[in-house]
Amino acid sequence: MTRMTIPWWQPKVEKGDYRFIQRALDRNFVNEGPQAREFEERIAKLVGARYAVSATSCTAAIFLALKAAGVKAGDEVLVPDMTFIATAHAVDLLGAKVVLVDVDPQTLNIDPSKIARAITKRTRAIIPVHVTGRAADMNAITQIAKKHRLAVIEDAAEAFMSKYGKRFLGTIGDAGCFSFSPNKTISTGQGGVIVTSSKKIYEALKPLKDQGRPQRGTGGDDVHFSVGYNFKLTDLQAGAGLGQLKHLSKRLKRMKRNYALYAKHLKGIGDIRVFPSRKGEVPQWTDIETRKRDELEKYLRSKGIDSRKYWHPIHRQRAYRQSDNKFPASTRLSYRALWLPSAFTLSDADIHTVCRAIKDFFKNAR
Ligand SMILES: Cc1ncc(COP(=O)(O)O)c(C=O)c1O
């Protein structure tokens, strides 16, 4: 097996970042507590949301946000066909029905022109996913949602600190969900945060993620006012996140630079199209489209360069299987889209190496 010298992505917890983890250990407080609160407060402040609630993952966060917004079992929820399957699974966890909508081939995000025909009497929510930090068309989506009285829960798993106009993604709908899994800018191992500016949603979220308790209890004679679950992020995990936050602006800058270098050097190479990253957006990763996607991925691998093929569209996955005919854009692009090495640990020289390899591939492919 070729050793990968240029990773597609890698998380990084530096030695100096351990101090918050150490603090939780020193306090002998490894459950959810003051550090989880601090992490929530930092995230809320960073994106300009009134409230933030941490959770075990973004999948759990989406489930909790839908439930807190009043979506119930049997309701229908609109989900883009091109997303990581977690978006659909979170809806299923609620007992609600996943209704898939094709995507805009320019952005890979839910196509607003196809939303209206997917709405029925049972539709209660839309989940726009900001794929790779690229904003879904939130103006169109919020207008449709208003007209049909639908909740908007943003899946901003890949869009932490990415902006749509003047606002941060995740803060435009009723609630937004971030992921802090290993392939994100900040990683708590696994973890998610819901942001909202609705007091009602915030107050519903707290007992929902903690066994129906509005306040932390003893685990003994607590009074549980409602149904709730255990989706708590621990202080150990929050400690990993707090430590890394001091690198945030450097990491975001590097990811933007990776994208800018690719966009510049891959212009006019073969049939490559670099998907857009617009003003204010943070490219979580850089993605391209090419008809030779599979061959290119294999070639890069042979050179020790790791890349990642795009998801199969949700309608192709067994649990949500439907005909390709209803989803022409996601079907076509799932064969063509590729994420290039995008880690914030990469240097200019690494990106140049990748671009050179891609140029060589297309030279020989002619
Ligand atoms: C678009 C999208 N939604 C949801 C998730 C689920 O996040 P998590 O792994 O934190 O549950 C991911 C995962 O990275 C994702 O990319």
PDB file of N, CA, C and O in Angstrom, residues 45-48 109 130 132-138 154 156 158-172 178 252 256 276-284:
ATOM      1  N   LYS A  45     -20.969  32.999  21.144  1.00  0.00           N
ATOM      2  CA  LYS A  45     -20.379  34.331  20.949  1.00  0.00           C
ATOM      3  C   LYS A  45     -19.714  34.430  19.570  1.00  0.00           C
ATOM      4  O   LYS A  45     -19.869  35.434  18.861  1.00  0.00           O
ATOM      5  N   LEU A  46     -18.994  33.379  19.200  1.00  0.00           N
ATOM      6  CA  LEU A  46     -18.280  33.397  17.912  1.00  0.00           C
ATOM      7  C   LEU A  46     -19.227  33.589  16.735  1.00  0.00           C
ATOM      8  O   LEU A  46     -18.917  34.290  15.780  1.00  0.00           O
ATOM      9  N   VAL A  47     -20.392  32.933  16.781  1.00  0.00           N
ATOM     10  CA  VAL A  47     -21.294  33.002  15.615  1.00  0.00           C
ATOM     11  C   VAL A  47     -22.434  34.010  15.824  1.00  0.00           C
ATOM     12  O   VAL A  47     -23.261  34.187  14.922  1.00  0.00           O
ATOM     13  N   GLY A  48     -22.474  34.627  17.004  1.00  0.00           N
ATOM     14  CA  GLY A  48     -23.509  35.639  17.240  1.00  0.00           C
ATOM     15  C   GLY A  48     -24.898  35.054  17.453  1.00  0.00           C
ATOM     16  O   GLY A  48     -25.884  35.601  16.959  1.00  0.00           O
ATOM     17  N   ASN A 109     -26.007  22.182  -3.016  1.00  0.00           N
ATOM     18  CA  ASN A 109     -26.950  22.409  -1.902  1.00  0.00           C
ATOM     19  C   ASN A 109     -28.385  22.276  -2.402  1.00  0.00           C
ATOM     20  O   ASN A 109     -28.640  22.365  -3.610  1.00  0.00           O
ATOM     21  N   HIS A 130     -25.306  23.048   4.455  1.00  0.00           N
ATOM     22  CA  HIS A 130     -24.321  23.922   3.806  1.00  0.00           C
ATOM     23  C   HIS A 130     -23.103  23.068   3.488  1.00  0.00           C
ATOM     24  O   HIS A 130     -22.131  23.010   4.268  1.00  0.00           O
ATOM     25  N   THR A 132     -19.789  21.551   2.595  1.00  0.00           N
ATOM     26  CA  THR A 132     -18.407  22.039   2.508  1.00  0.00           C
ATOM     27  C   THR A 132     -18.310  23.537   2.852  1.00  0.00           C
ATOM     28  O   THR A 132     -17.458  24.243   2.320  1.00  0.00           O
ATOM     29  N   GLY A 133     -19.206  24.014   3.717  1.00  0.00           N
ATOM     30  CA  GLY A 133     -19.160  25.425   4.120  1.00  0.00           C
ATOM     31  C   GLY A 133     -19.796  26.384   3.131  1.00  0.00           C
ATOM     32  O   GLY A 133     -19.790  27.600   3.345  1.00  0.00           O
ATOM     33  N   ARG A 134     -20.348  25.830   2.040  1.00  0.00           N
ATOM     34  CA  ARG A 134     -20.973  26.670   1.005  1.00  0.00           C
ATOM     35  C   ARG A 134     -22.435  26.885   1.385  1.00  0.00           C
ATOM     36  O   ARG A 134     -23.173  25.910   1.571  1.00  0.00           O
ATOM     37  N   ALA A 135     -22.816  28.142   1.459  1.00  0.00           N
ATOM     38  CA  ALA A 135     -24.158  28.446   1.969  1.00  0.00           C
ATOM     39  C   ALA A 135     -25.254  27.990   1.020  1.00  0.00           C
ATOM     40  O   ALA A 135     -25.188  28.240  -0.192  1.00  0.00           O
ATOM     41  N   ALA A 136     -26.265  27.332   1.579  1.00  0.00           N
ATOM     42  CA  ALA A 136     -27.487  27.075   0.817  1.00  0.00           C
ATOM     43  C   ALA A 136     -28.170  28.426   0.590  1.00  0.00           C
ATOM     44  O   ALA A 136     -27.838  29.415   1.256  1.00  0.00           O
ATOM     45  N   ASP A 137     -29.109  28.465  -0.341  1.00  0.00           N
ATOM     46  CA  ASP A 137     -29.769  29.723  -0.686  1.00  0.00           C
ATOM     47  C   ASP A 137     -30.776  30.076   0.421  1.00  0.00           C
ATOM     48  O   ASP A 137     -31.978  29.819   0.304  1.00  0.00           O
ATOM     49  N   MET A 138     -30.266  30.664   1.501  1.00  0.00           N
ATOM     50  CA  MET A 138     -31.092  30.863   2.699  1.00  0.00           C
ATOM     51  C   MET A 138     -32.198  31.896   2.489  1.00  0.00           C
ATOM     52  O   MET A 138     -33.243  31.807   3.138  1.00  0.00           O
ATOM     53  N   GLU A 154     -30.808  24.383  10.254  1.00  0.00           N
ATOM     54  CA  GLU A 154     -29.623  24.351   9.383  1.00  0.00           C
ATOM     55  C   GLU A 154     -28.670  23.241   9.814  1.00  0.00           C
ATOM     56  O   GLU A 154     -28.291  23.186  10.981  1.00  0.00           O
ATOM     57  N   ALA A 156     -25.320  22.746   9.694  1.00  0.00           N
ATOM     58  CA  ALA A 156     -24.087  23.505   9.458  1.00  0.00           C
ATOM     59  C   ALA A 156     -22.889  22.701   9.954  1.00  0.00           C
ATOM     60  O   ALA A 156     -21.879  23.268  10.380  1.00  0.00           O
ATOM     61  N   GLU A 158     -20.668  21.298   8.435  1.00  0.00           N
ATOM     62  CA  GLU A 158     -19.432  21.597   7.690  1.00  0.00           C
ATOM     63  C   GLU A 158     -19.239  23.099   7.523  1.00  0.00           C
ATOM     64  O   GLU A 158     -18.461  23.511   6.664  1.00  0.00           O
ATOM     65  N   ALA A 159     -19.979  23.888   8.294  1.00  0.00           N
ATOM     66  CA  ALA A 159     -19.992  25.331   8.003  1.00  0.00           C
ATOM     67  C   ALA A 159     -19.713  26.191   9.229  1.00  0.00           C
ATOM     68  O   ALA A 159     -20.155  27.341   9.292  1.00  0.00           O
ATOM     69  N   PHE A 160     -18.939  25.666  10.164  1.00  0.00           N
ATOM     70  CA  PHE A 160     -18.617  26.460  11.350  1.00  0.00           C
ATOM     71  C   PHE A 160     -17.794  27.684  10.928  1.00  0.00           C
ATOM     72  O   PHE A 160     -16.778  27.540  10.253  1.00  0.00           O
ATOM     73  N   MET A 161     -18.262  28.874  11.296  1.00  0.00           N
ATOM     74  CA  MET A 161     -17.617  30.163  11.024  1.00  0.00           C
ATOM     75  C   MET A 161     -17.761  30.634   9.571  1.00  0.00           C
ATOM     76  O   MET A 161     -17.137  31.605   9.163  1.00  0.00           O
ATOM     77  N   SER A 162     -18.577  29.927   8.789  1.00  0.00           N
ATOM     78  CA  SER A 162     -18.806  30.327   7.408  1.00  0.00           C
ATOM     79  C   SER A 162     -19.982  31.295   7.375  1.00  0.00           C
ATOM     80  O   SER A 162     -20.934  31.138   8.138  1.00  0.00           O
ATOM     81  N   LYS A 163     -19.899  32.281   6.486  1.00  0.00           N
ATOM     82  CA  LYS A 163     -20.909  33.346   6.510  1.00  0.00           C
ATOM     83  C   LYS A 163     -21.790  33.380   5.268  1.00  0.00           C
ATOM     84  O   LYS A 163     -21.351  33.005   4.174  1.00  0.00           O
ATOM     85  N   TYR A 164     -22.988  33.854   5.460  1.00  0.00           N
ATOM     86  CA  TYR A 164     -23.939  34.129   4.375  1.00  0.00           C
ATOM     87  C   TYR A 164     -24.275  35.602   4.518  1.00  0.00           C
ATOM     88  O   TYR A 164     -24.968  35.988   5.460  1.00  0.00           O
ATOM     89  N   GLY A 165     -23.732  36.436   3.634  1.00  0.00           N
ATOM     90  CA  GLY A 165     -23.851  37.884   3.848  1.00  0.00           C
ATOM     91  C   GLY A 165     -23.156  38.229   5.151  1.00  0.00           C
ATOM     92  O   GLY A 165     -22.030  37.815   5.395  1.00  0.00           O
ATOM     93  N   LYS A 166     -23.884  38.920   6.025  1.00  0.00           N
ATOM     94  CA  LYS A 166     -23.250  39.364   7.282  1.00  0.00           C
ATOM     95  C   LYS A 166     -23.431  38.353   8.409  1.00  0.00           C
ATOM     96  O   LYS A 166     -22.901  38.525   9.495  1.00  0.00           O
ATOM     97  N   ARG A 167     -24.234  37.317   8.155  1.00  0.00           N
ATOM     98  CA  ARG A 167     -24.561  36.400   9.260  1.00  0.00           C
ATOM     99  C   ARG A 167     -23.831  35.073   9.136  1.00  0.00           C
ATOM    100  O   ARG A 167     -23.588  34.576   8.023  1.00  0.00           O
ATOM    101  N   PHE A 168     -23.546  34.494  10.280  1.00  0.00           N
ATOM    102  CA  PHE A 168     -22.905  33.178  10.271  1.00  0.00           C
ATOM    103  C   PHE A 168     -23.936  32.103   9.967  1.00  0.00           C
ATOM    104  O   PHE A 168     -25.074  32.163  10.473  1.00  0.00           O
ATOM    105  N   LEU A 169     -23.535  31.143   9.155  1.00  0.00           N
ATOM    106  CA  LEU A 169     -24.403  30.004   8.878  1.00  0.00           C
ATOM    107  C   LEU A 169     -24.696  29.288  10.190  1.00  0.00           C
ATOM    108  O   LEU A 169     -23.823  29.192  11.066  1.00  0.00           O
ATOM    109  N   GLY A 170     -25.890  28.809  10.309  1.00  0.00           N
ATOM    110  CA  GLY A 170     -26.322  28.169  11.559  1.00  0.00           C
ATOM    111  C   GLY A 170     -27.192  29.117  12.382  1.00  0.00           C
ATOM    112  O   GLY A 170     -27.931  28.668  13.262  1.00  0.00           O
ATOM    113  N   THR A 171     -27.086  30.437  12.073  1.00  0.00           N
ATOM    114  CA  THR A 171     -27.848  31.407  12.892  1.00  0.00           C
ATOM    115  C   THR A 171     -29.005  32.026  12.107  1.00  0.00           C
ATOM    116  O   THR A 171     -29.636  32.970  12.574  1.00  0.00           O
ATOM    117  N   ILE A 172     -29.277  31.488  10.923  1.00  0.00           N
ATOM    118  CA  ILE A 172     -30.290  32.116  10.067  1.00  0.00           C
ATOM    119  C   ILE A 172     -31.664  31.440  10.233  1.00  0.00           C
ATOM    120  O   ILE A 172     -32.695  32.097  10.275  1.00  0.00           O
ATOM    121  N   PHE A 178     -23.797  22.371  14.480  1.00  0.00           N
ATOM    122  CA  PHE A 178     -22.389  22.222  14.073  1.00  0.00           C
ATOM    123  C   PHE A 178     -21.872  20.861  14.510  1.00  0.00           C
ATOM    124  O   PHE A 178     -22.326  20.316  15.519  1.00  0.00           O
ATOM    125  N   LEU A 252      -8.731  28.746   9.950  1.00  0.00           N
ATOM    126  CA  LEU A 252      -9.681  29.223   8.933  1.00  0.00           C
ATOM    127  C   LEU A 252      -8.922  29.899   7.790  1.00  0.00           C
ATOM    128  O   LEU A 252      -9.236  29.701   6.613  1.00  0.00           O
ATOM    129  N   LYS A 256      -8.855  28.709   3.795  1.00  0.00           N
ATOM    130  CA  LYS A 256      -9.183  29.632   2.702  1.00  0.00           C
ATOM    131  C   LYS A 256      -8.019  29.710   1.712  1.00  0.00           C
ATOM    132  O   LYS A 256      -8.219  29.798   0.512  1.00  0.00           O
ATOM    133  N   PRO A 276     -17.607  26.549  -6.169  1.00  0.00           N
ATOM    134  CA  PRO A 276     -17.341  27.902  -5.652  1.00  0.00           C
ATOM    135  C   PRO A 276     -17.189  27.973  -4.131  1.00  0.00           C
ATOM    136  O   PRO A 276     -17.746  27.157  -3.404  1.00  0.00           O
ATOM    137  N   SER A 277     -16.401  28.940  -3.695  1.00  0.00           N
ATOM    138  CA  SER A 277     -16.389  29.330  -2.290  1.00  0.00           C
ATOM    139  C   SER A 277     -16.487  30.844  -2.334  1.00  0.00           C
ATOM    140  O   SER A 277     -15.572  31.523  -2.786  1.00  0.00           O
ATOM    141  N   ARG A 278     -17.631  31.361  -1.906  1.00  0.00           N
ATOM    142  CA  ARG A 278     -17.907  32.773  -2.108  1.00  0.00           C
ATOM    143  C   ARG A 278     -17.472  33.607  -0.898  1.00  0.00           C
ATOM    144  O   ARG A 278     -17.103  33.073   0.134  1.00  0.00           O
ATOM    145  N   LYS A 279     -17.548  34.924  -1.074  1.00  0.00           N
ATOM    146  CA  LYS A 279     -17.076  35.854  -0.041  1.00  0.00           C
ATOM    147  C   LYS A 279     -17.696  35.505   1.322  1.00  0.00           C
ATOM    148  O   LYS A 279     -18.907  35.329   1.423  1.00  0.00           O
ATOM    149  N   GLY A 280     -16.854  35.410   2.318  1.00  0.00           N
ATOM    150  CA  GLY A 280     -17.345  35.143   3.677  1.00  0.00           C
ATOM    151  C   GLY A 280     -17.452  33.662   4.005  1.00  0.00           C
ATOM    152  O   GLY A 280     -17.534  33.284   5.165  1.00  0.00           O
ATOM    153  N   GLU A 281     -17.473  32.830   2.945  1.00  0.00           N
ATOM    154  CA  GLU A 281     -17.597  31.395   3.214  1.00  0.00           C
ATOM    155  C   GLU A 281     -16.240  30.792   3.584  1.00  0.00           C
ATOM    156  O   GLU A 281     -15.205  31.242   3.091  1.00  0.00           O
ATOM    157  N   VAL A 282     -16.286  29.783   4.439  1.00  0.00           N
ATOM    158  CA  VAL A 282     -15.057  29.052   4.783  1.00  0.00           C
ATOM    159  C   VAL A 282     -15.144  27.686   4.119  1.00  0.00           C
ATOM    160  O   VAL A 282     -16.036  26.906   4.432  1.00  0.00           O
ATOM    161  N   PRO A 283     -14.256  27.403   3.158  1.00  0.00           N
ATOM    162  CA  PRO A 283     -14.291  26.072   2.558  1.00  0.00           C
ATOM    163  C   PRO A 283     -13.780  25.033   3.554  1.00  0.00           C
ATOM    164  O   PRO A 283     -12.579  24.975   3.809  1.00  0.00           O
ATOM    165  N   GLN A 284     -14.697  24.275   4.121  1.00  0.00           N
ATOM    166  CA  GLN A 284     -14.270  23.239   5.080  1.00  0.00           C
ATOM    167  C   GLN A 284     -13.269  22.310   4.388  1.00  0.00           C
ATOM    168  O   GLN A 284     -12.287  21.886   4.971  1.00  0.00           O
TER     169      GLN A 284
END
